[in-house]
Amino acid sequence: MAAAGTCGTGTRSTGSMVAAASTNNVTSFQRRGPRASGADSGCSRLVSIAGTRPSVRNGQLLVSTGLPALDQLLGGGLAVGTVLLIEEDKYNIYSPLLFKYFLAEGIVSGHALLVASAKEDPADILQKLPAPLIDDSYKKECDEDVCSHKMEPDIKMKIAWRYQLLPKMEAGPVSSSRFGHYYDISKRIPQELIETSKWHGFFLPEKISSAFNVESCSLTPGYMKLLQFIQNIIYKEGFDGSNPQKKQKNILRIGIQNLGSPLWGDDICCTENCDTSHSLTKFLYILRGLLRTSLSACIITMPTHLIQNKAVIARVTNLSDTVVGLESFIGSEKETNPLYKDYHGLIHIRQIPRLNNLIYDISDVKDLAFKLKKKLFTIERKFAVKKTPYLRRLQTLKNIYGENCQLGDMICCPKIKVCLSNKEFIQSFNV
Amino acid sequence: MFPELNNFNTTRAEQGKLTLLCDAKTDGSFLVHHFLSFYLKANCKVCFVALVQSFSHYNMVGQKLGVSLTTARERGQLVVLEGLKSAVDIFFRPREEPHPLQFLREANAGDLQPLYAFVRDTLEPVDCGEAAWRCPVLLVDDLSVLLSLGVGPVAVLDFVHYCRATVCREWKGNVVALVHDSGDAEDKESDVLLNGLSHQSHLILRVEGLATGFCKDVHGQLRILWRRPLQPTTPRDRSLTYQYKIQDKSVSFFAKGMSPAVL
């Protein structure tokens, strides 16, 4: 069979398959290989791990962030081996929700967890995770929140495909869905689920002992200890392929809360020119090195609005893979703006990585807003509205010339051929 | 390599050149893949300092562009220094022998002398009788990461200077490096590095995102600036601007405003 043939040649596939026991090329980026023929050991021992799926584009292994709407925006999910950086909103109200969704998804999918925090005991964080919703209760939640623009399920999608982003349009969780679950924020996760899960906690005040040895490199002691802890867990539990006896592969989900805040011993949020200015960036680099060589995914929330030095924010963004920023309306003038009255804040997808590819999955929709309902956190396209001719023209313009342009702007290009029948639109350009 | 980019005469087989790749508000890593595949196909010996992504990432993109990095590495044509993997090794399993990236171990990152020594040892032309490669090439992705890891901009400039002196001048090879332009983020160290390198380089490829924001059909704009032209008759500092769209296996370039989506 062709499948066995390609497995046999090996040169192309060894680099891309997970080599189970080799120490030098265990990467978490796996090509969606041919069906496991089982004959050749170099072939895909890609036993599918619960709670993951290969990406449609390049076969990369993805895990769910816990919010199916966010998964869609990130191109299907979070790639294993990468870092998801959440830039916290100003009063840190909504970013802990994303953090908790990520961890809850890990528990429900059976992944191992590593929770690190300088503020809260990881055991307490786990107690407060949201409860997973089973199918019929999700449908009830949907019905309760009927909004004015809920569509009838039997009308086919005649309107633009991008409206598919409205999470209300998605069917509820399929009964045996193994990727992406829905959660009820108003309820706590059942105790039995926490007890059956495998988790490791890192609470900074406990780990920093009074006698700290002078570290030879420029990381702050808190980061140093955290890195050593993470590396220890990865090595002991065999997430980097170092333990070949382990038949059942699993993913390690790492969650680090409020990284960069003064509680971690880093004064990058306090002064503009601080002594430990490279501590955070070095930490991120080494963390990413650890993740790339193991089956793990990491979520970090960082109070970037507190960082005084904008250059550091740019560097941190460059050193992370996926960056999502939350901007809540509390306390800003947008809170009273009638345009935004349905939403609690904006969500910005600042960066999506290009992994094993020149291109990446990026959704066209850039203006996204979130809303925290009683039980759900939803992400919607801002001003999801009826399709007036004005907005359709505007959207076409934005598709061609970029997000910030408006109708009536002078656009300097030699020819415009626009396939719209509306004469008024074409006349608004000087051609 | 992208055939259209080659047609702009950026990569004639000139030797002894420093090419600077610079990106602002967008991701310019496609240029790194271009140059890597170009030089491998041109049968040059390449030393690739890959600080940003893992080897398998470059390998998979390289396969789409028609080169196999694993084969090149086995043949000895390509030597890759993987930054991420080495950082983990240095940090958690400290050994006493020097490593090119050993500044990670130290509190004040000193200079990049070990890294330069690694480059020099790798690209040194050996006089064995077998198939000699064409000119040696050093490719760095990217230098801005070194700033984030605590190395000062002057130390990075010194490193580039040493590499230029050895690789470009002595061995008639080429050096290609990627630097991020921080734009309005006011990163003084990055500006020092970028200005210093722009002054020294022969060819600058600057990739910028569109001023109007994200666009589906035009991913950005590429400015090619030739400095120090090698023939005295050509005018100094010629520059060209193109817009581009990145596709799955190649990048298409077109003049400003002539995107196929618009025409």
Coordinates of C-alpha atoms in Angstrom, one line a residue, chain A residues 163-367:
Chain A
Y163 CA -21.3 35.2 10.3
Q164 CA -20.5 31.6 11.2
L165 CA -18.3 33.1 13.8
L166 CA -21.3 33.8 16.0
P167 CA -21.1 30.9 18.5
K168 CA -24.8 30.7 18.7
M169 CA -24.8 29.4 15.2
E170 CA -22.7 26.4 16.2
A171 CA -24.5 23.3 17.2
G172 CA -24.1 22.4 20.8
P173 CA -21.5 19.9 21.8
V174 CA -21.9 16.6 20.1
S175 CA -22.4 14.0 22.7
S176 CA -19.0 12.4 22.3
S177 CA -17.1 15.5 21.4
R178 CA -13.5 15.1 22.4
F179 CA -12.3 18.4 21.3
G180 CA -13.7 21.6 22.8
H181 CA -16.3 21.6 25.5
Y182 CA -18.7 24.1 26.9
Y183 CA -18.7 25.2 30.5
D184 CA -21.1 26.8 32.9
I185 CA -19.3 29.5 34.8
S186 CA -21.9 29.7 37.5
K187 CA -21.3 26.2 38.7
R188 CA -18.1 24.7 40.0
I189 CA -16.4 21.7 38.6
P190 CA -17.4 18.5 40.4
Q191 CA -14.9 17.4 43.0
E192 CA -14.5 13.9 41.5
L193 CA -13.2 15.3 38.3
I194 CA -10.5 17.2 40.1
E195 CA -9.5 14.2 42.2
T196 CA -9.2 11.9 39.2
S197 CA -7.1 14.4 37.3
K198 CA -3.3 14.6 37.5
W199 CA -2.2 18.0 38.4
H200 CA 0.9 19.7 39.8
G201 CA 0.9 23.0 41.5
F202 CA 3.5 25.7 41.8
F203 CA 2.7 28.3 44.4
L204 CA 5.6 30.8 44.6
P205 CA 5.5 31.7 48.3
E206 CA 5.9 28.0 49.2
K207 CA 8.7 27.4 46.8
I208 CA 10.9 30.3 47.5
S209 CA 12.8 29.5 50.7
S210 CA 14.4 32.0 52.8
A211 CA 17.9 30.8 51.9
F212 CA 18.2 31.4 48.3
N213 CA 21.5 30.8 46.6
V214 CA 22.8 33.4 44.4
E215 CA 21.9 32.3 40.9
S216 CA 24.5 32.6 38.3
C217 CA 22.3 33.8 35.5
S218 CA 20.1 36.8 35.3
L219 CA 16.7 35.3 35.9
T220 CA 14.9 36.3 39.0
P221 CA 14.7 33.5 41.6
G222 CA 10.9 33.0 41.1
Y223 CA 11.3 32.4 37.3
M224 CA 14.3 30.2 37.9
K225 CA 12.4 28.0 40.3
L226 CA 9.4 27.8 38.0
L227 CA 11.5 26.8 35.0
Q228 CA 13.2 24.1 37.1
F229 CA 9.9 22.9 38.3
I230 CA 8.4 22.7 34.8
Q231 CA 11.5 20.9 33.4
N232 CA 11.4 18.5 36.3
I233 CA 7.8 17.6 35.7
I234 CA 8.3 17.2 31.9
Y235 CA 11.3 15.0 32.4
K236 CA 9.9 12.9 35.2
E237 CA 6.5 12.3 33.7
G238 CA 8.0 11.7 30.3
F239 CA 6.3 14.4 28.3
D240 CA 9.5 14.8 26.3
G241 CA 9.6 11.3 25.1
S242 CA 12.4 10.4 27.5
N243 CA 10.5 7.5 29.1
P244 CA 9.9 5.1 26.3
Q245 CA 8.0 2.6 28.4
K246 CA 5.0 5.0 28.6
K247 CA 2.6 3.7 26.1
Q248 CA -0.1 6.2 26.6
K249 CA 1.0 9.6 25.6
N250 CA -0.6 12.6 27.2
I251 CA -0.5 16.3 27.0
L252 CA 0.7 18.6 29.8
R253 CA -1.2 21.8 30.0
I254 CA 0.8 24.5 31.8
G255 CA -1.0 27.6 33.2
I256 CA 1.0 30.5 34.5
Q257 CA -0.9 33.3 36.1
N258 CA 0.0 37.0 36.2
L259 CA 3.5 36.4 34.9
G260 CA 5.6 39.6 35.1
S261 CA 3.6 41.0 38.0
P262 CA 5.6 42.2 41.0
L263 CA 4.5 39.2 43.0
W264 CA 6.9 37.1 40.9
G265 CA 9.7 39.3 42.1
D266 CA 10.0 41.0 38.8
D267 CA 9.9 44.8 38.8
I268 CA 9.2 45.1 35.1
C269 CA 5.8 46.5 35.9
C270 CA 7.1 49.0 38.4
T271 CA 9.8 50.9 36.7
E272 CA 10.8 51.7 33.2
N273 CA 14.5 50.9 33.4
C274 CA 14.7 48.0 35.7
D275 CA 17.7 45.8 36.5
T276 CA 16.0 42.6 35.7
S277 CA 14.7 43.8 32.3
H278 CA 15.9 40.7 30.5
S279 CA 14.6 38.2 33.1
L280 CA 11.1 37.9 31.6
T281 CA 12.2 37.6 28.0
K282 CA 14.8 35.1 28.9
F283 CA 12.3 33.1 30.8
L284 CA 9.9 33.1 27.9
Y285 CA 12.7 32.0 25.5
I286 CA 13.7 29.0 27.7
L287 CA 10.1 28.1 28.3
R288 CA 9.4 28.0 24.6
G289 CA 12.5 25.8 24.2
L290 CA 11.0 23.4 26.8
L291 CA 7.6 23.4 25.1
R292 CA 9.0 22.8 21.7
T293 CA 10.6 19.6 22.8
S294 CA 7.7 18.1 24.7
L295 CA 4.1 17.4 24.3
S296 CA 2.8 20.4 26.2
A297 CA 0.9 23.6 25.7
C298 CA 1.1 26.7 27.9
I299 CA -1.2 29.6 28.7
I300 CA 0.3 32.6 30.3
T301 CA -1.7 35.7 31.5
M302 CA 0.4 38.8 31.8
P303 CA -0.5 42.3 32.9
T304 CA 1.0 44.0 29.9
H305 CA -0.9 47.2 30.7
L306 CA 1.3 47.6 33.7
I307 CA 4.6 47.2 31.8
Q308 CA 6.1 50.7 31.6
N309 CA 8.5 50.0 28.8
K310 CA 6.8 49.5 25.5
A311 CA 9.8 47.9 24.0
V312 CA 9.5 45.0 26.4
I313 CA 5.9 44.4 25.4
A314 CA 7.0 44.2 21.8
R315 CA 9.8 41.7 22.7
V316 CA 7.4 39.6 24.7
T317 CA 5.0 39.5 21.8
N318 CA 7.8 38.4 19.5
L319 CA 8.9 35.7 21.9
S320 CA 5.4 34.2 22.3
D321 CA 3.5 32.2 19.7
T322 CA -0.1 33.2 20.0
V323 CA -1.0 36.5 21.6
V324 CA -4.6 37.5 22.5
G325 CA -5.3 40.8 24.2
L326 CA -8.4 41.6 26.2
E327 CA -9.7 45.1 26.6
S328 CA -12.6 45.5 28.9
F329 CA -14.9 48.5 28.9
I330 CA -15.0 49.0 32.6
G331 CA -14.0 52.4 33.5
S332 CA -13.4 53.6 30.0
E333 CA -15.6 55.9 28.0
K334 CA -16.7 53.0 25.9
E335 CA -18.7 51.8 28.8
T336 CA -21.4 54.4 28.1
N337 CA -21.1 54.3 24.4
P338 CA -24.4 53.0 23.0
L339 CA -22.6 51.1 20.2
Y340 CA -20.9 48.9 22.7
K341 CA -23.8 48.4 25.1
D342 CA -24.2 44.7 24.3
Y343 CA -20.6 43.8 25.1
H344 CA -18.2 43.8 28.0
G345 CA -15.0 44.3 26.1
L346 CA -13.0 43.8 23.0
I347 CA -10.8 40.9 22.2
H348 CA -7.8 41.4 19.9
I349 CA -6.0 38.6 18.3
R350 CA -2.6 40.2 18.1
Q351 CA -0.5 37.4 16.8
I352 CA -0.9 33.9 15.4
P353 CA 2.2 31.8 14.7
R354 CA 3.2 30.4 11.3
L355 CA 4.2 26.9 12.2
N356 CA 5.7 24.6 9.7
N357 CA 4.2 26.8 7.0
L358 CA 4.6 30.0 5.2
I359 CA 1.0 30.9 5.8
Y360 CA -1.3 30.7 8.8
D361 CA -5.0 30.4 9.5
I362 CA -6.2 33.8 10.2
S363 CA -9.8 34.8 10.3
D364 CA -10.8 37.8 8.3
V365 CA -12.8 39.3 11.1
K366 CA -10.7 41.6 13.2
D367 CA -13.2 43.4 15.2

